[in-house]
Amino acid sequence: MRSLISSLVILAALAFATAAHAGRPITIKGSDTMVILGQRWAEKYMNEMSGQVVMVTGGGSGTGIAALINGTTDICQASRPMKPDEKLKLRDRYQTMGQEIAVARDGLAVYFNESNPMQKLSIEQLKAIYMGQVTNWKQVGGKDATIVLYGRENSSGTYVFFKDNVLGGRDFSPRVQTLPGTAAVVNAVSKDPNGIGYGGAAYAKGVKDCAIQKDAKSTAILPTAATVKDGSYPLWRHLYFYLRKKPEGDTKKFVDWVLSPAGQQLATQVGYFPL
Amino acid sequence: MSVFRPGIDPAAHRRLQRIREGVIEWLLRGCAFAAVAGLVLIILFVFREALPILVNAETQKEASLAGFFATPLWQPVGDVPKYGLVPLLLGTFKVVLVAMLFATPLAVLAAVFSSEFASPRLREALKPVIEILAGIPSVVMGFFALIVLASWLQSVTGGTMRLNALNAGIALGLGVIPTIFTVAEDALRAVPKSYREASLALGASRWQTAWNVSLPAASAGVGAGVLLGLARAVGETMIVLMASGNAAITSVTVFDSVRTLSASIAAELAEVVMGSPHYSVLFFLGALLFTITFIINVAAGIFVDRLRRRLAGA
């Protein structure tokens, strides 16, 4: 009996010591686009700062923002800015407007199948294709074949970005096949010689990037580190961290590290672009 | 367990035992009611969340019963959201039709073979193997259809869209086969041996016996199996979400991509604003799915009942 009690005491002391050493884990939730990025940041950070635990999960930008409002995550990763009604909810609960921190840039790439001779499209052509007004590659200077459209689900931040910045807020054609996740879109386009898809530039493996013209007269530009960084590639966006209030303590240390050259360098390695 | 203790008179002992059994009975009854109560609460919840479509004027401005059929478009996210149910209902119908046309003959004939023709050893091997199909997670089945089946089908049919109703339907059929097979096989095995012996004694061949005697005798059970398979096909989510392409197209060909009721809920529910019209519409789809599968299940129950009565009364 005595040995049982003493071992319990030791166990409790150990648990207390670990807890005191580790601090509270930082939880991160949100955008599926940013999951890989967040995980790399967390791994590296945990290696460098032994003892701090950072937990990263996906679910989508909207899911992350909802979790932030419900208080179930410390940091929300989002690939789109918060909507006014979301900000309103945050204010009602916590009397803050929330803290928006841009942490990286993402180039939104348009993918072709590798066998497709197409090289470039203007935003206007892209809009016509995704609204279903142009249905054959021939109409935009390609071969005579029906265009097969791939896109993301309407719950994704990427869907909203494409709708706002390419379609000017108009509706997608009902023929767009919506797939769960950018990886699925890339996979579908890589298997479909007549396919076209869109998603983060970090994912473009096994498919060809389309060079984008801002309008019919401007030069076509491929998404590269340089063109996204200087803003000459037209389809880019900020990726955000959202917090309920100004970061402090362990969270501040982590956010500062993400914004430091070491953190930004890691973003480049994953396929995103520094600020 | 009752232990006789000396010093306690038998009457008191019996009373104690009665109390104990009463308590146990009440506990068991409580467990049964808890399970039913949970189910009823879930159903109530789904219907309550869908209710604004019928009663809330604010919601009805965006989404109403009439509006569901006023537009052929399903575009719930946008400045003017469009909630047309026609492409979703049509899509669900197409996928389920393909799945049932594919699965029913295969599963029923497999059941006939297993119960009427296979040697006992072969049957013992065959039955578990087919039933293992039911144990394959539907996400694995969906992934298989997305990567392998879709490419093969496209190379055979030459369709423009790789992911379509045919692809999703066949994958869904694979998921439904074990359900139909298991119930149909059990029904066929339950046909009394005397039926077959009488048929064979009259000079019928084994095939004639299977086709004209066993199958008709078990027809209600086979029908119940098909209906249970149908209910599963209507509600199945993961396979169609991955394999169908999820484009809400209003057309009749199975070579177009389709979006089903269940896949729409799965894809969209995670990020809708709670209480918004879109949220209510998704719950309405859920209530609709529930009603459809409920009706099918009740019909299957009636079939099974009829089979039991026929075999017992004959």
Coordinates of C-alpha atoms in Angstrom, one line a residue, chain B:
Chain B
M1 CA -26.7 -15.7 -8.9
S2 CA -28.5 -16.8 -5.8
V3 CA -26.6 -18.0 -2.8
F4 CA -28.4 -19.8 0.0
R5 CA -27.3 -18.4 3.3
P6 CA -28.2 -20.4 6.4
G7 CA -30.1 -18.3 8.9
I8 CA -32.2 -16.5 6.3
D9 CA -35.7 -18.0 5.9
P10 CA -36.6 -19.2 2.4
A11 CA -39.5 -16.7 2.0
A12 CA -37.2 -13.7 2.7
H13 CA -34.7 -15.1 0.3
R14 CA -37.2 -15.4 -2.5
R15 CA -38.4 -11.8 -1.9
L16 CA -34.8 -10.6 -2.1
Q17 CA -34.4 -12.4 -5.4
R18 CA -37.6 -10.9 -6.8
I19 CA -36.4 -7.4 -6.0
R20 CA -33.1 -8.1 -7.6
E21 CA -34.6 -9.4 -10.8
G22 CA -37.0 -6.4 -10.9
V23 CA -34.0 -4.1 -10.7
I24 CA -32.2 -5.9 -13.5
E25 CA -35.3 -5.9 -15.7
W26 CA -35.7 -2.1 -15.2
L27 CA -32.0 -1.6 -16.1
L28 CA -32.4 -3.5 -19.3
R29 CA -35.6 -1.7 -20.1
G30 CA -33.8 1.6 -19.5
C31 CA -31.0 0.6 -21.9
A32 CA -33.5 -0.2 -24.6
F33 CA -35.3 3.0 -24.2
A34 CA -32.1 5.1 -24.1
A35 CA -31.1 3.7 -27.5
V36 CA -34.6 4.5 -28.9
A37 CA -34.7 7.9 -27.3
G38 CA -31.3 8.8 -28.8
L39 CA -32.5 7.9 -32.2
V40 CA -35.8 9.8 -31.8
L41 CA -33.9 12.9 -30.6
I42 CA -31.6 12.8 -33.6
I43 CA -34.5 12.6 -36.0
L44 CA -36.3 15.4 -34.1
F45 CA -33.1 17.5 -34.4
V46 CA -32.8 17.0 -38.1
F47 CA -36.4 17.9 -38.8
R48 CA -36.3 20.9 -36.4
E49 CA -33.3 22.3 -38.2
A50 CA -35.0 21.9 -41.5
L51 CA -38.3 23.5 -40.3
P52 CA -37.4 27.2 -41.1
I53 CA -37.9 26.3 -44.8
L54 CA -41.6 25.7 -44.1
V55 CA -42.3 28.3 -41.4
N56 CA -39.7 31.1 -41.3
A57 CA -40.4 34.0 -43.7
E58 CA -36.8 35.2 -43.6
T59 CA -35.5 31.9 -44.7
Q60 CA -38.2 31.5 -47.3
K61 CA -37.1 34.6 -49.1
E62 CA -33.9 32.6 -50.1
A63 CA -35.1 29.0 -49.9
S64 CA -38.6 27.7 -50.1
L65 CA -40.3 24.5 -51.3
A66 CA -41.4 26.2 -54.5
G67 CA -38.0 27.6 -55.0
F68 CA -36.5 24.1 -54.9
F69 CA -38.1 23.4 -58.3
A70 CA -38.0 26.9 -59.8
T71 CA -34.4 26.7 -60.8
P72 CA -32.3 23.9 -62.4
L73 CA -29.2 25.3 -60.7
W74 CA -27.6 24.3 -57.4
Q75 CA -25.3 27.3 -56.5
P76 CA -25.7 27.8 -52.7
V77 CA -22.7 30.1 -52.3
G78 CA -23.0 33.5 -54.1
D79 CA -24.7 36.9 -54.1
V80 CA -27.9 35.2 -55.2
P81 CA -27.9 31.7 -53.8
K82 CA -29.8 29.2 -56.0
Y83 CA -31.1 26.0 -54.3
G84 CA -32.5 23.9 -57.2
L85 CA -33.1 20.4 -56.0
V86 CA -33.8 19.0 -59.5
P87 CA -30.1 18.2 -60.4
L88 CA -29.5 16.7 -56.9
L89 CA -32.6 14.4 -57.1
L90 CA -31.8 13.5 -60.6
G91 CA -28.2 12.8 -59.7
T92 CA -29.1 10.6 -56.8
F93 CA -31.6 8.7 -58.9
K94 CA -29.1 8.1 -61.7
V95 CA -26.3 6.8 -59.4
V96 CA -28.7 4.6 -57.4
L97 CA -30.2 3.2 -60.6
V98 CA -26.8 2.2 -62.0
A99 CA -25.8 0.7 -58.7
M100 CA -28.9 -1.4 -58.4
L101 CA -28.8 -2.6 -62.0
F102 CA -25.2 -3.6 -61.4
A103 CA -25.5 -5.1 -58.0
T104 CA -28.9 -6.9 -58.0
P105 CA -28.3 -9.5 -60.6
L106 CA -24.8 -10.2 -59.4
A107 CA -25.8 -10.5 -55.7
V108 CA -29.0 -12.5 -56.3
L109 CA -27.4 -15.0 -58.7
A110 CA -24.4 -15.3 -56.3
A111 CA -26.9 -16.1 -53.5
V112 CA -28.7 -18.7 -55.7
F113 CA -25.4 -20.3 -56.5
S114 CA -24.2 -20.3 -52.9
S115 CA -27.4 -21.8 -51.5
E116 CA -28.4 -24.2 -54.3
F117 CA -25.4 -25.3 -56.2
A118 CA -22.2 -24.8 -54.2
S119 CA -20.8 -27.7 -52.2
P120 CA -20.8 -27.1 -48.4
R121 CA -17.0 -26.5 -48.5
L122 CA -17.2 -24.0 -51.3
R123 CA -20.1 -22.2 -49.7
E124 CA -18.2 -21.9 -46.4
A125 CA -15.4 -20.2 -48.4
L126 CA -17.6 -18.0 -50.6
K127 CA -19.9 -16.5 -48.0
P128 CA -17.3 -14.9 -45.8
V129 CA -15.4 -13.6 -48.8
I130 CA -18.4 -11.7 -50.2
E131 CA -19.2 -10.5 -46.7
I132 CA -15.7 -9.1 -46.3
L133 CA -16.7 -6.7 -49.1
A134 CA -19.0 -5.1 -46.6
G135 CA -16.1 -4.5 -44.3
I136 CA -14.1 -2.5 -46.8
P137 CA -14.4 1.1 -45.7
S138 CA -16.4 3.1 -48.2
V139 CA -13.6 5.7 -48.5
V140 CA -11.3 3.0 -49.8
M141 CA -13.9 1.9 -52.3
G142 CA -14.4 5.6 -53.4
F143 CA -10.6 6.1 -53.7
F144 CA -10.4 2.9 -55.9
A145 CA -13.2 4.3 -58.1
L146 CA -11.5 7.7 -58.3
I147 CA -8.1 6.4 -59.3
V148 CA -8.5 3.1 -61.0
L149 CA -12.1 2.4 -62.1
A150 CA -12.7 5.9 -63.6
S151 CA -9.6 5.6 -65.9
W152 CA -10.6 2.2 -67.0
L153 CA -14.2 3.1 -67.7
Q154 CA -13.1 6.2 -69.7
S155 CA -10.8 4.1 -71.8
V156 CA -13.7 1.7 -72.5
T157 CA -16.6 4.1 -73.0
G158 CA -14.7 7.1 -74.3
G159 CA -16.8 9.6 -72.3
T160 CA -15.6 13.2 -71.9
M161 CA -16.0 13.3 -68.1
R162 CA -13.8 10.8 -66.2
L163 CA -15.9 11.0 -63.0
N164 CA -19.5 10.3 -63.8
A165 CA -22.7 8.6 -62.7
L166 CA -21.6 5.3 -64.2
N167 CA -18.4 5.3 -62.3
A168 CA -19.9 6.2 -59.0
G169 CA -22.8 3.8 -59.6
I170 CA -20.6 0.8 -60.2
A171 CA -18.5 1.6 -57.1
L172 CA -21.7 2.0 -55.1
G173 CA -22.9 -1.3 -56.5
L174 CA -19.8 -3.0 -55.2
G175 CA -20.6 -1.6 -51.7
V176 CA -24.2 -2.8 -51.9
I177 CA -23.6 -6.4 -53.1
P178 CA -22.8 -7.8 -49.7
T179 CA -26.1 -6.4 -48.2
I180 CA -28.2 -7.9 -50.9
F181 CA -26.3 -11.2 -51.0
T182 CA -26.4 -11.8 -47.2
V183 CA -30.2 -11.3 -46.9
A184 CA -31.0 -13.1 -50.1
E185 CA -28.8 -16.1 -49.2
D186 CA -30.3 -16.4 -45.8
A187 CA -33.8 -16.3 -47.3
L188 CA -32.9 -19.0 -49.8
R189 CA -31.4 -21.2 -47.2
A190 CA -34.5 -20.9 -45.1
V191 CA -36.6 -22.5 -47.8
P192 CA -37.5 -26.0 -46.3
K193 CA -35.5 -28.9 -47.7
S194 CA -38.8 -30.7 -48.4
Y195 CA -39.6 -28.2 -51.2
R196 CA -36.5 -29.1 -53.1
E197 CA -36.8 -32.8 -52.4
A198 CA -40.3 -32.7 -53.8
S199 CA -39.3 -30.9 -56.9
L200 CA -36.3 -33.2 -57.6
A201 CA -38.5 -36.2 -56.9
L202 CA -40.9 -35.0 -59.7
G203 CA -38.0 -35.1 -62.1
A204 CA -37.0 -31.4 -62.2
S205 CA -33.3 -30.6 -62.7
R206 CA -31.4 -28.7 -60.1
W207 CA -31.5 -25.5 -62.2
Q208 CA -35.3 -25.9 -62.6
T209 CA -35.6 -26.5 -58.9
A210 CA -33.6 -23.4 -58.0
W211 CA -35.4 -21.1 -60.5
N212 CA -39.0 -22.4 -60.2
V213 CA -39.2 -23.5 -56.6
S214 CA -36.5 -22.1 -54.3
L215 CA -36.3 -18.6 -55.7
P216 CA -40.1 -18.0 -55.8
A217 CA -40.5 -19.4 -52.3
A218 CA -37.8 -17.0 -51.0
S219 CA -38.8 -14.1 -53.3
A220 CA -40.0 -11.9 -50.4
G221 CA -36.7 -12.3 -48.6
V222 CA -34.7 -11.7 -51.8
G223 CA -36.9 -8.6 -52.3
A224 CA -36.2 -7.4 -48.8
G225 CA -32.4 -7.8 -49.5
V226 CA -32.8 -5.7 -52.6
L227 CA -34.7 -3.0 -50.7
L228 CA -32.1 -2.9 -47.9
G229 CA -29.4 -2.6 -50.6
L230 CA -31.4 0.3 -52.1
A231 CA -31.7 2.0 -48.8
R232 CA -28.0 1.8 -48.3
A233 CA -27.3 3.0 -51.9
V234 CA -29.5 6.1 -51.4
G235 CA -27.8 7.1 -48.1
E236 CA -24.2 6.1 -49.0
T237 CA -22.0 9.2 -49.0
M238 CA -18.2 8.7 -49.2
I239 CA -18.2 6.6 -52.4
V240 CA -20.3 9.1 -54.4
L241 CA -18.5 12.1 -52.9
M242 CA -15.2 10.8 -54.3
A243 CA -16.2 9.1 -57.5
S244 CA -19.0 11.1 -59.0
G245 CA -17.3 14.5 -59.7
N246 CA -20.0 16.3 -57.8
A247 CA -21.1 18.7 -60.6
A248 CA -24.8 19.5 -60.3
I249 CA -25.8 18.9 -63.9
T250 CA -29.4 18.5 -65.0
S251 CA -29.2 15.8 -67.7
V252 CA -30.3 12.2 -68.2
T253 CA -27.1 10.6 -69.5
V254 CA -25.0 8.5 -67.0
F255 CA -21.8 9.8 -68.7
D256 CA -22.2 13.2 -67.1
S257 CA -20.9 14.0 -63.6
V258 CA -23.5 14.0 -60.9
R259 CA -24.0 15.5 -57.4
T260 CA -26.1 13.5 -55.0
L261 CA -28.1 14.6 -51.9
S262 CA -25.8 12.8 -49.5
A263 CA -22.6 14.2 -51.1
S264 CA -24.0 17.7 -51.0
I265 CA -24.5 17.5 -47.3
A266 CA -21.1 16.0 -46.7
A267 CA -19.3 18.6 -48.8
E268 CA -21.1 21.7 -47.6
L269 CA -22.3 21.3 -44.1
A270 CA -18.8 21.8 -42.5
E271 CA -18.6 25.5 -43.3
V272 CA -22.2 26.8 -43.5
V273 CA -23.2 29.5 -41.0
M274 CA -25.5 27.9 -38.4
G275 CA -29.1 29.0 -38.8
S276 CA -28.6 30.4 -42.3
P277 CA -30.9 29.4 -45.2
H278 CA -28.1 27.2 -46.6
Y279 CA -27.9 25.4 -43.3
S280 CA -31.7 24.8 -43.2
V281 CA -31.6 23.6 -46.8
L282 CA -28.9 21.0 -46.0
F283 CA -30.9 19.7 -43.1
F284 CA -34.0 19.6 -45.3
L285 CA -31.9 17.3 -47.7
G286 CA -31.1 15.2 -44.6
A287 CA -34.7 14.9 -43.6
L288 CA -35.6 14.0 -47.2
L289 CA -32.9 11.3 -47.3
F290 CA -34.1 10.0 -43.9
T291 CA -37.7 9.8 -45.1
I292 CA -36.7 8.0 -48.3
T293 CA -34.6 5.3 -46.5
F294 CA -37.3 5.0 -43.8
I295 CA -40.0 4.2 -46.3
I296 CA -37.7 1.7 -48.0
N297 CA -36.8 0.0 -44.7
V298 CA -40.4 -0.3 -43.7
A299 CA -41.2 -1.9 -47.1
A300 CA -38.3 -4.3 -46.6
G301 CA -39.7 -5.2 -43.1
I302 CA -43.1 -6.0 -44.6
F303 CA -41.5 -8.2 -47.2
V304 CA -39.6 -10.2 -44.5
D305 CA -42.8 -10.6 -42.5
R306 CA -44.6 -11.9 -45.5
L307 CA -41.8 -14.4 -46.1
R308 CA -41.9 -15.7 -42.6
R309 CA -45.6 -16.2 -42.7
R310 CA -45.6 -17.9 -46.0
L311 CA -42.9 -20.4 -45.0
A312 CA -44.5 -21.1 -41.6
G313 CA -48.0 -21.5 -43.0
A314 CA -47.2 -23.6 -46.0

